[in-house]
PDB file of C-alpha atoms in Angstrom:
ATOM      1  CA  UNK A  14     153.256 101.025 123.206  1.00 69.00           C
ATOM      2  CA  UNK A  15     153.067 100.623 119.309  1.00 78.00           C
ATOM      3  CA  UNK A  16     152.738 103.771 117.228  1.00 86.00           C
ATOM      4  CA  UNK A  17     150.482 103.935 114.231  1.00 88.00           C
ATOM      5  CA  UNK A  18     150.810 106.369 111.293  1.00 89.00           C
ATOM      6  CA  UNK A  19     147.148 107.688 111.351  1.00 90.00           C
ATOM      7  CA  UNK A  20     147.928 109.707 108.228  1.00 91.00           C
ATOM      8  CA  UNK A  21     147.514 106.379 106.203  1.00 94.00           C
ATOM      9  CA  UNK A  22     144.215 104.261 105.822  1.00 94.00           C
ATOM     10  CA  UNK A  23     146.084 101.278 106.899  1.00 92.00           C
ATOM     11  CA  UNK A  24     147.653 102.786 109.820  1.00 91.00           C
ATOM     12  CA  UNK A  25     144.122 104.012 110.870  1.00 91.00           C
ATOM     13  CA  UNK A  26     142.862 100.520 110.330  1.00 93.00           C
ATOM     14  CA  UNK A  27     145.400  98.780 112.606  1.00 91.00           C
ATOM     15  CA  UNK A  28     145.033 101.612 115.242  1.00 90.00           C
ATOM     16  CA  UNK A  29     141.231 100.519 115.291  1.00 89.00           C
ATOM     17  CA  UNK A  30     142.237  96.672 115.518  1.00 90.00           C
ATOM     18  CA  UNK A  31     142.999  95.422 112.041  1.00 92.00           C
ATOM     19  CA  UNK A  32     145.887  92.836 111.777  1.00 90.00           C
ATOM     20  CA  UNK A  33     148.064  91.565 108.872  1.00 88.00           C
ATOM     21  CA  UNK A  34     146.625  88.422 107.101  1.00 86.00           C
ATOM     22  CA  UNK A  35     148.354  85.147 107.927  1.00 86.00           C
ATOM     23  CA  UNK A  36     150.323  83.236 105.617  1.00 84.00           C
ATOM     24  CA  UNK A  37     147.943  80.114 106.152  1.00 83.00           C
ATOM     25  CA  UNK A  38     148.462  76.486 105.027  1.00 80.00           C
ATOM     26  CA  UNK A  39     145.346  75.907 103.059  1.00 82.00           C
ATOM     27  CA  UNK A  40     145.292  75.904  99.140  1.00 79.00           C
ATOM     28  CA  UNK A  41     144.674  79.194  97.368  1.00 80.00           C
ATOM     29  CA  UNK A  42     143.986  77.647  93.914  1.00 82.00           C
ATOM     30  CA  UNK A  43     140.421  76.493  93.259  1.00 77.00           C
ATOM     31  CA  UNK A  44     141.501  73.024  91.971  1.00 73.00           C
ATOM     32  CA  UNK A  45     143.279  72.364  95.086  1.00 69.00           C
ATOM     33  CA  UNK A  46     140.497  73.319  97.511  1.00 70.00           C
ATOM     34  CA  UNK A  47     138.037  70.856  99.084  1.00 69.00           C
ATOM     35  CA  UNK A  48     134.662  70.667  97.302  1.00 69.00           C
ATOM     36  CA  UNK A  49     132.234  69.754 100.207  1.00 66.00           C
ATOM     37  CA  UNK A  50     129.185  70.460  98.443  1.00 70.00           C
ATOM     38  CA  UNK A  51     130.077  67.786  95.818  1.00 69.00           C
ATOM     39  CA  UNK A  52     130.602  65.089  98.408  1.00 69.00           C
ATOM     40  CA  UNK A  53     128.852  61.882  97.365  1.00 74.00           C
ATOM     41  CA  UNK A  54     127.523  59.216  99.965  1.00 76.00           C
ATOM     42  CA  UNK A  55     123.962  58.121 101.215  1.00 77.00           C
ATOM     43  CA  UNK A  56     122.856  61.330 102.934  1.00 76.00           C
ATOM     44  CA  UNK A  57     119.487  59.788 104.101  1.00 88.00           C
ATOM     45  CA  UNK A  58     117.042  61.777 101.896  1.00 89.00           C
ATOM     46  CA  UNK A  59     116.352  63.417  98.683  1.00 88.00           C
ATOM     47  CA  UNK A  60     115.521  67.277  99.188  1.00 88.00           C
ATOM     48  CA  UNK A  61     112.561  68.565  97.279  1.00 88.00           C
ATOM     49  CA  UNK A  62     113.979  72.103  97.140  1.00 88.00           C
ATOM     50  CA  UNK A  63     116.978  73.839  97.878  1.00 90.00           C
ATOM     51  CA  UNK A  64     118.288  77.318  96.780  1.00 92.00           C
ATOM     52  CA  UNK A  65     118.013  80.877  97.517  1.00 92.00           C
ATOM     53  CA  UNK A  66     115.377  83.644  98.234  1.00 95.00           C
ATOM     54  CA  UNK A  67     114.520  87.147  98.946  1.00 96.00           C
ATOM     55  CA  UNK A  68     116.977  88.037  96.195  1.00 96.00           C
ATOM     56  CA  UNK A  69     116.148  91.462  94.586  1.00 97.00           C
ATOM     57  CA  UNK A  70     117.067  91.690  90.840  1.00 96.00           C
ATOM     58  CA  UNK A  71     115.685  93.926  87.831  1.00 96.00           C
ATOM     59  CA  UNK A  72     112.889  92.721  85.974  1.00 97.00           C
ATOM     60  CA  UNK A  73     110.622  93.894  82.900  1.00 96.00           C
ATOM     61  CA  UNK A  74     106.937  93.400  83.513  1.00 96.00           C
ATOM     62  CA  UNK A  75     105.026  94.427  80.557  1.00 93.00           C
ATOM     63  CA  UNK A  76     106.207  98.023  79.218  1.00 93.00           C
ATOM     64  CA  UNK A  77     108.101  98.729  82.539  1.00 95.00           C
ATOM     65  CA  UNK A  78     111.117  98.100  84.570  1.00 95.00           C
ATOM     66  CA  UNK A  79     110.416  97.026  88.047  1.00 96.00           C
ATOM     67  CA  UNK A  80     112.139  94.980  90.809  1.00 97.00           C
ATOM     68  CA  UNK A  81     111.497  91.251  91.275  1.00 96.00           C
ATOM     69  CA  UNK A  82     111.890  89.462  94.415  1.00 97.00           C
ATOM     70  CA  UNK A  83     113.005  86.097  93.657  1.00 97.00           C
ATOM     71  CA  UNK A  84     113.416  82.616  94.944  1.00 96.00           C
ATOM     72  CA  UNK A  85     115.285  80.096  92.901  1.00 96.00           C
ATOM     73  CA  UNK A  86     115.669  76.299  93.791  1.00 93.00           C
ATOM     74  CA  UNK A  87     116.214  72.829  92.413  1.00 89.00           C
ATOM     75  CA  UNK A  88     115.671  69.215  93.768  1.00 89.00           C
ATOM     76  CA  UNK A  89     118.622  67.435  95.513  1.00 87.00           C
ATOM     77  CA  UNK A  90     119.467  63.889  95.026  1.00 86.00           C
ATOM     78  CA  UNK A  91     119.868  61.702  98.083  1.00 86.00           C
ATOM     79  CA  UNK A  92     123.566  60.805  97.376  1.00 84.00           C
ATOM     80  CA  UNK A  93     124.590  64.522  97.020  1.00 83.00           C
ATOM     81  CA  UNK A  94     125.390  66.784 100.072  1.00 80.00           C
ATOM     82  CA  UNK A  95     124.588  69.996  98.430  1.00 81.00           C
ATOM     83  CA  UNK A  96     123.998  72.306  95.312  1.00 80.00           C
ATOM     84  CA  UNK A  97     126.326  75.064  93.976  1.00 85.00           C
ATOM     85  CA  UNK A  98     124.302  77.790  94.756  1.00 86.00           C
ATOM     86  CA  UNK A  99     126.454  80.392  92.896  1.00 87.00           C
ATOM     87  CA  UNK A 100     125.107  78.740  89.741  1.00 89.00           C
ATOM     88  CA  UNK A 101     121.434  79.842  90.344  1.00 92.00           C
ATOM     89  CA  UNK A 102     122.587  83.674  89.948  1.00 92.00           C
ATOM     90  CA  UNK A 103     124.726  82.790  87.060  1.00 92.00           C
ATOM     91  CA  UNK A 104     121.729  81.147  85.357  1.00 93.00           C
ATOM     92  CA  UNK A 105     119.678  84.042  86.121  1.00 94.00           C
ATOM     93  CA  UNK A 106     122.203  86.242  84.562  1.00 94.00           C
ATOM     94  CA  UNK A 107     121.832  84.574  81.296  1.00 93.00           C
ATOM     95  CA  UNK A 108     118.315  85.994  80.786  1.00 94.00           C
ATOM     96  CA  UNK A 109     119.064  89.335  82.270  1.00 94.00           C
ATOM     97  CA  UNK A 110     118.780  91.876  79.358  1.00 89.00           C
ATOM     98  CA  UNK A 111     118.771  95.273  81.269  1.00 90.00           C
ATOM     99  CA  UNK A 112     116.114  93.187  83.513  1.00 94.00           C
ATOM    100  CA  UNK A 113     114.675  89.761  83.245  1.00 95.00           C
ATOM    101  CA  UNK A 114     111.623  89.548  81.181  1.00 95.00           C
ATOM    102  CA  UNK A 115     108.800  88.164  83.312  1.00 95.00           C
ATOM    103  CA  UNK A 116     106.943  85.960  80.960  1.00 94.00           C
ATOM    104  CA  UNK A 117     106.638  82.273  80.825  1.00 94.00           C
ATOM    105  CA  UNK A 118     108.842  81.623  77.905  1.00 93.00           C
ATOM    106  CA  UNK A 119     111.588  83.105  79.585  1.00 95.00           C
ATOM    107  CA  UNK A 120     110.789  81.536  82.830  1.00 95.00           C
ATOM    108  CA  UNK A 121     110.906  78.078  81.199  1.00 94.00           C
ATOM    109  CA  UNK A 122     114.316  78.900  79.532  1.00 93.00           C
ATOM    110  CA  UNK A 123     115.709  79.831  83.025  1.00 94.00           C
ATOM    111  CA  UNK A 124     114.451  76.775  84.638  1.00 94.00           C
ATOM    112  CA  UNK A 125     115.606  74.537  81.926  1.00 93.00           C
ATOM    113  CA  UNK A 126     119.200  76.051  82.515  1.00 91.00           C
ATOM    114  CA  UNK A 127     118.931  75.859  86.314  1.00 91.00           C
ATOM    115  CA  UNK A 128     117.843  72.284  86.015  1.00 89.00           C
ATOM    116  CA  UNK A 129     120.755  71.226  83.726  1.00 89.00           C
ATOM    117  CA  UNK A 130     123.488  73.432  85.292  1.00 88.00           C
ATOM    118  CA  UNK A 131     122.680  71.787  88.585  1.00 85.00           C
ATOM    119  CA  UNK A 132     122.086  68.369  87.156  1.00 84.00           C
ATOM    120  CA  UNK A 133     119.000  67.902  89.139  1.00 84.00           C
ATOM    121  CA  UNK A 134     115.541  66.430  88.335  1.00 86.00           C
ATOM    122  CA  UNK A 135     113.676  69.876  88.783  1.00 90.00           C
ATOM    123  CA  UNK A 136     114.027  73.342  88.979  1.00 93.00           C
ATOM    124  CA  UNK A 137     111.574  76.012  90.432  1.00 94.00           C
ATOM    125  CA  UNK A 138     111.180  79.761  90.777  1.00 96.00           C
ATOM    126  CA  UNK A 139     108.862  82.181  92.632  1.00 97.00           C
ATOM    127  CA  UNK A 140     109.074  86.020  91.834  1.00 97.00           C
ATOM    128  CA  UNK A 141     106.884  88.760  92.792  1.00 96.00           C
ATOM    129  CA  UNK A 142     107.092  92.612  91.877  1.00 96.00           C
ATOM    130  CA  UNK A 143     104.912  95.555  90.889  1.00 97.00           C
ATOM    131  CA  UNK A 144     103.530  95.496  87.350  1.00 97.00           C
ATOM    132  CA  UNK A 145     103.316  99.336  86.085  1.00 97.00           C
ATOM    133  CA  UNK A 146     100.938 100.347  83.387  1.00 97.00           C
ATOM    134  CA  UNK A 147      99.296 103.453  81.925  1.00 96.00           C
ATOM    135  CA  UNK A 148      95.560 104.002  83.142  1.00 96.00           C
ATOM    136  CA  UNK A 149      93.330 106.697  81.887  1.00 96.00           C
ATOM    137  CA  UNK A 150      90.916 108.502  83.979  1.00 96.00           C
ATOM    138  CA  UNK A 151      87.306 107.355  83.373  1.00 95.00           C
ATOM    139  CA  UNK A 152      85.809 110.682  81.948  1.00 95.00           C
ATOM    140  CA  UNK A 153      88.804 112.953  80.931  1.00 97.00           C
ATOM    141  CA  UNK A 154      91.061 110.097  79.698  1.00 96.00           C
ATOM    142  CA  UNK A 155      94.025 111.580  81.410  1.00 96.00           C
ATOM    143  CA  UNK A 156      97.021 109.027  81.496  1.00 95.00           C
ATOM    144  CA  UNK A 157      99.155 108.241  84.425  1.00 97.00           C
ATOM    145  CA  UNK A 158     101.127 105.124  85.623  1.00 96.00           C
ATOM    146  CA  UNK A 159      99.144 102.654  87.934  1.00 97.00           C
ATOM    147  CA  UNK A 160     100.175  99.612  89.396  1.00 96.00           C
ATOM    148  CA  UNK A 161      99.266  96.005  90.682  1.00 97.00           C
ATOM    149  CA  UNK A 162     101.207  93.511  92.547  1.00 97.00           C
ATOM    150  CA  UNK A 163     101.953  90.316  90.496  1.00 98.00           C
ATOM    151  CA  UNK A 164     103.548  86.939  91.113  1.00 98.00           C
ATOM    152  CA  UNK A 165     104.965  84.146  88.867  1.00 98.00           C
ATOM    153  CA  UNK A 166     105.518  80.730  90.235  1.00 97.00           C
ATOM    154  CA  UNK A 167     106.641  77.753  88.223  1.00 96.00           C
ATOM    155  CA  UNK A 168     108.342  74.377  88.521  1.00 95.00           C
ATOM    156  CA  UNK A 169     109.961  72.386  85.429  1.00 91.00           C
ATOM    157  CA  UNK A 170     111.033  68.862  85.244  1.00 89.00           C
ATOM    158  CA  UNK A 171     112.892  68.926  81.967  1.00 79.00           C
ATOM    159  CA  UNK A 172     109.959  68.141  79.759  1.00 81.00           C
ATOM    160  CA  UNK A 173     107.049  70.241  81.083  1.00 85.00           C
ATOM    161  CA  UNK A 174     106.034  72.815  83.624  1.00 90.00           C
ATOM    162  CA  UNK A 175     104.778  70.883  86.683  1.00 92.00           C
ATOM    163  CA  UNK A 176     103.572  74.055  88.331  1.00 94.00           C
ATOM    164  CA  UNK A 177     102.571  77.149  86.172  1.00 96.00           C
ATOM    165  CA  UNK A 178     100.731  79.979  88.323  1.00 97.00           C
ATOM    166  CA  UNK A 179     100.269  83.539  88.111  1.00 98.00           C
ATOM    167  CA  UNK A 180      98.981  85.859  90.944  1.00 97.00           C
ATOM    168  CA  UNK A 181      97.829  89.369  91.231  1.00 97.00           C
ATOM    169  CA  UNK A 182      96.550  91.803  93.848  1.00 97.00           C
ATOM    170  CA  UNK A 183      94.718  94.686  92.708  1.00 96.00           C
ATOM    171  CA  UNK A 184      93.241  97.503  94.922  1.00 95.00           C
ATOM    172  CA  UNK A 185      89.446  98.696  94.557  1.00 95.00           C
ATOM    173  CA  UNK A 186      86.860 100.606  96.145  1.00 92.00           C
ATOM    174  CA  UNK A 187      84.059  99.056  97.873  1.00 93.00           C
ATOM    175  CA  UNK A 188      80.772 100.526  99.142  1.00 90.00           C
ATOM    176  CA  UNK A 189      78.741  98.828 101.815  1.00 87.00           C
ATOM    177  CA  UNK A 190      75.290  97.893 100.927  1.00 87.00           C
ATOM    178  CA  UNK A 191      74.087  97.563 104.512  1.00 89.00           C
ATOM    179  CA  UNK A 192      75.349 101.098 105.184  1.00 89.00           C
ATOM    180  CA  UNK A 193      73.502 102.399 102.005  1.00 83.00           C
ATOM    181  CA  UNK A 194      70.313 100.870 102.835  1.00 83.00           C
ATOM    182  CA  UNK A 195      70.039 101.970 106.459  1.00 86.00           C
ATOM    183  CA  UNK A 196      71.574 105.706 106.122  1.00 90.00           C
ATOM    184  CA  UNK A 197      69.363 108.611 105.097  1.00 86.00           C
ATOM    185  CA  UNK A 198      72.300 109.514 102.901  1.00 87.00           C
ATOM    186  CA  UNK A 199      75.834 108.593 101.776  1.00 84.00           C
ATOM    187  CA  UNK A 200      77.185 105.164 102.802  1.00 87.00           C
ATOM    188  CA  UNK A 201      80.689 104.129 104.107  1.00 89.00           C
ATOM    189  CA  UNK A 202      83.038 102.847 101.682  1.00 88.00           C
ATOM    190  CA  UNK A 203      86.738 101.864 101.723  1.00 90.00           C
ATOM    191  CA  UNK A 204      89.826 100.574  99.650  1.00 90.00           C
ATOM    192  CA  UNK A 205      89.644  96.835  99.338  1.00 92.00           C
ATOM    193  CA  UNK A 206      92.301  94.231  98.184  1.00 94.00           C
ATOM    194  CA  UNK A 207      91.345  91.291  95.643  1.00 96.00           C
ATOM    195  CA  UNK A 208      94.080  88.783  95.479  1.00 97.00           C
ATOM    196  CA  UNK A 209      94.162  85.792  93.167  1.00 98.00           C
ATOM    197  CA  UNK A 210      96.756  83.009  92.354  1.00 98.00           C
ATOM    198  CA  UNK A 211      95.843  81.134  89.191  1.00 97.00           C
ATOM    199  CA  UNK A 212      96.801  77.413  88.305  1.00 97.00           C
ATOM    200  CA  UNK A 213      97.200  77.989  84.606  1.00 96.00           C
ATOM    201  CA  UNK A 214      96.244  75.136  82.089  1.00 94.00           C
ATOM    202  CA  UNK A 215      99.431  74.658  80.229  1.00 90.00           C
ATOM    203  CA  UNK A 216      97.739  72.947  77.394  1.00 90.00           C
ATOM    204  CA  UNK A 217      95.551  76.099  76.779  1.00 92.00           C
ATOM    205  CA  UNK A 218      96.552  79.350  74.955  1.00 93.00           C
ATOM    206  CA  UNK A 219      97.738  81.898  77.134  1.00 94.00           C
ATOM    207  CA  UNK A 220      96.582  85.167  75.755  1.00 95.00           C
ATOM    208  CA  UNK A 221      98.943  87.985  75.173  1.00 94.00           C
ATOM    209  CA  UNK A 222      96.735  90.305  77.354  1.00 96.00           C
ATOM    210  CA  UNK A 223      96.364  87.916  80.316  1.00 96.00           C
ATOM    211  CA  UNK A 224      97.598  90.449  82.814  1.00 97.00           C
ATOM    212  CA  UNK A 225      95.370  93.198  81.644  1.00 97.00           C
ATOM    213  CA  UNK A 226      92.268  90.717  81.273  1.00 96.00           C
ATOM    214  CA  UNK A 227      92.913  89.641  84.968  1.00 97.00           C
ATOM    215  CA  UNK A 228      93.183  93.359  86.151  1.00 97.00           C
ATOM    216  CA  UNK A 229      89.713  94.112  84.625  1.00 96.00           C
ATOM    217  CA  UNK A 230      88.061  91.062  86.259  1.00 97.00           C
ATOM    218  CA  UNK A 231      89.329  91.839  89.718  1.00 96.00           C
ATOM    219  CA  UNK A 232      88.479  95.653  89.283  1.00 95.00           C
ATOM    220  CA  UNK A 233      85.224  95.556  87.345  1.00 95.00           C
ATOM    221  CA  UNK A 234      83.356  93.560  89.839  1.00 96.00           C
ATOM    222  CA  UNK A 235      84.039  95.946  92.570  1.00 93.00           C
ATOM    223  CA  UNK A 236      81.916  99.042  93.580  1.00 93.00           C
ATOM    224  CA  UNK A 237      84.497 101.245  91.690  1.00 94.00           C
ATOM    225  CA  UNK A 238      88.085 101.407  90.722  1.00 95.00           C
ATOM    226  CA  UNK A 239      91.010 103.326  91.744  1.00 95.00           C
ATOM    227  CA  UNK A 240      92.758 105.796  89.377  1.00 96.00           C
ATOM    228  CA  UNK A 241      95.997 107.671  89.816  1.00 95.00           C
ATOM    229  CA  UNK A 242      94.645 110.993  88.275  1.00 96.00           C
ATOM    230  CA  UNK A 243      91.133 112.236  88.870  1.00 95.00           C
ATOM    231  CA  UNK A 244      89.635 115.546  87.852  1.00 96.00           C
ATOM    232  CA  UNK A 245      86.471 116.809  89.254  1.00 96.00           C
ATOM    233  CA  UNK A 246      84.310 115.250  86.510  1.00 96.00           C
ATOM    234  CA  UNK A 247      86.229 111.909  86.990  1.00 95.00           C
ATOM    235  CA  UNK A 248      85.741 111.829  90.814  1.00 95.00           C
ATOM    236  CA  UNK A 249      81.923 112.406  90.435  1.00 95.00           C
ATOM    237  CA  UNK A 250      81.817 109.562  87.960  1.00 95.00           C
ATOM    238  CA  UNK A 251      84.007 107.257  90.372  1.00 95.00           C
ATOM    239  CA  UNK A 252      81.955 108.222  93.495  1.00 93.00           C
ATOM    240  CA  UNK A 253      78.554 107.809  91.715  1.00 93.00           C
ATOM    241  CA  UNK A 254      79.561 104.295  90.225  1.00 94.00           C
ATOM    242  CA  UNK A 255      80.470 103.293  93.758  1.00 91.00           C
ATOM    243  CA  UNK A 256      77.326 104.188  95.198  1.00 92.00           C
ATOM    244  CA  UNK A 257      75.263 102.496  92.217  1.00 92.00           C
ATOM    245  CA  UNK A 258      77.217  99.213  92.823  1.00 92.00           C
ATOM    246  CA  UNK A 259      77.283  98.315  96.604  1.00 93.00           C
ATOM    247  CA  UNK A 260      79.466  95.358  97.316  1.00 93.00           C
ATOM    248  CA  UNK A 261      79.797  93.060 100.274  1.00 90.00           C
ATOM    249  CA  UNK A 262      83.258  91.213 100.401  1.00 92.00           C
ATOM    250  CA  UNK A 263      80.923  88.006  99.793  1.00 94.00           C
ATOM    251  CA  UNK A 264      79.441  89.553  96.599  1.00 93.00           C
ATOM    252  CA  UNK A 265      82.827  90.841  95.283  1.00 95.00           C
ATOM    253  CA  UNK A 266      84.353  87.453  95.615  1.00 96.00           C
ATOM    254  CA  UNK A 267      81.619  85.603  93.759  1.00 95.00           C
ATOM    255  CA  UNK A 268      81.318  87.971  90.975  1.00 96.00           C
ATOM    256  CA  UNK A 269      85.284  87.641  90.396  1.00 97.00           C
ATOM    257  CA  UNK A 270      85.011  83.744  90.646  1.00 97.00           C
ATOM    258  CA  UNK A 271      82.349  83.644  88.128  1.00 96.00           C
ATOM    259  CA  UNK A 272      84.454  85.608  85.476  1.00 97.00           C
ATOM    260  CA  UNK A 273      87.719  83.553  86.425  1.00 97.00           C
ATOM    261  CA  UNK A 274      86.000  80.332  85.741  1.00 97.00           C
ATOM    262  CA  UNK A 275      84.923  81.563  82.234  1.00 96.00           C
ATOM    263  CA  UNK A 276      88.672  81.754  81.083  1.00 96.00           C
ATOM    264  CA  UNK A 277      89.900  78.819  79.097  1.00 95.00           C
ATOM    265  CA  UNK A 278      93.425  79.085  80.475  1.00 96.00           C
ATOM    266  CA  UNK A 279      92.252  78.938  83.988  1.00 97.00           C
ATOM    267  CA  UNK A 280      92.590  75.533  85.728  1.00 96.00           C
ATOM    268  CA  UNK A 281      91.933  76.487  89.026  1.00 97.00           C
ATOM    269  CA  UNK A 282      92.429  79.396  91.546  1.00 97.00           C
ATOM    270  CA  UNK A 283      92.684  80.651  95.090  1.00 97.00           C
ATOM    271  CA  UNK A 284      90.992  83.830  95.723  1.00 97.00           C
ATOM    272  CA  UNK A 285      90.832  86.366  98.661  1.00 95.00           C
ATOM    273  CA  UNK A 286      88.961  89.717  99.014  1.00 94.00           C
ATOM    274  CA  UNK A 287      89.862  92.001 102.029  1.00 93.00           C
ATOM    275  CA  UNK A 288      88.211  95.276 102.818  1.00 90.00           C
ATOM    276  CA  UNK A 289      90.213  97.913 105.023  1.00 85.00           C
ATOM    277  CA  UNK A 290      87.069  98.778 106.866  1.00 84.00           C
ATOM    278  CA  UNK A 291      86.675 102.639 107.224  1.00 84.00           C
ATOM    279  CA  UNK A 292      84.234 102.381 110.476  1.00 82.00           C
ATOM    280  CA  UNK A 293      85.943  99.573 112.144  1.00 88.00           C
ATOM    281  CA  UNK A 294      89.209  98.920 113.555  1.00 86.00           C
ATOM    282  CA  UNK A 295      89.502  95.602 111.807  1.00 90.00           C
ATOM    283  CA  UNK A 296      89.506  94.401 108.160  1.00 85.00           C
ATOM    284  CA  UNK A 297      86.735  92.331 106.524  1.00 89.00           C
ATOM    285  CA  UNK A 298      87.723  89.238 104.181  1.00 90.00           C
ATOM    286  CA  UNK A 299      86.313  86.543 101.906  1.00 94.00           C
ATOM    287  CA  UNK A 300      88.134  83.483 100.681  1.00 95.00           C
ATOM    288  CA  UNK A 301      87.375  80.980  97.997  1.00 96.00           C
ATOM    289  CA  UNK A 302      89.080  78.024  96.168  1.00 97.00           C
ATOM    290  CA  UNK A 303      88.147  76.509  92.837  1.00 97.00           C
ATOM    291  CA  UNK A 304      89.350  73.650  90.720  1.00 96.00           C
ATOM    292  CA  UNK A 305      87.568  72.987  87.367  1.00 91.00           C
TER     293      UNK A 305
END
């Protein structure tokens, strides 16, 4: 029976089944290795998108660092077998400065590099993450960090964006108009989620405050807003505002849509409102699509 020196890591590894590497016959130098991805012949179809997704990477959204979940891809020509996927992250690294700034100038730069490095016709990206920002309480003005989910999605053909989208999900308070109408006192209310994905008009000027402007639209049309810190006087204001502004999901989605249509840089949008009903075991929702 083979003896093992269990006082060494190598001995312990072999004791648990590790074996010595074989000499092998295949090349060890890159230039001598086969490059299957660069094979060229008729592979039957072009591929619209090929790449990587579910990549966690540091980003900067506004004034705070966050974590982005990335999908990076390019097109693929009919006569090429595949892409060099390591170049996707190599390209991402070129715009990483203690986090990738999430803005459309940086996204355009990244997509241009992706397209050129991969020698393809187009490149695309989708990244979502949490946007953190300071939000004061409505009465006392006490500041604390709030958050909203955001998503950037874009495609670039070397000349211009062929897709330029920004999305956001904000949490709000909704108070039921029916409940208020039929009850002797009080009314049921709940946390709601307002989610929008905007098609941005690339010919229009995107304001520097587009995130803040959109967040205000999603919140202000609800019964009331959510805050990270509330003192008693703040809580009174928030509670009474909700009672003064009852909203069905149907009401909320129409009010938000009206404000979105008024924005010059919005070409179209998909909108969803969802209430986490406090007196039911189900949610209530409404959806709306609009193109100018």
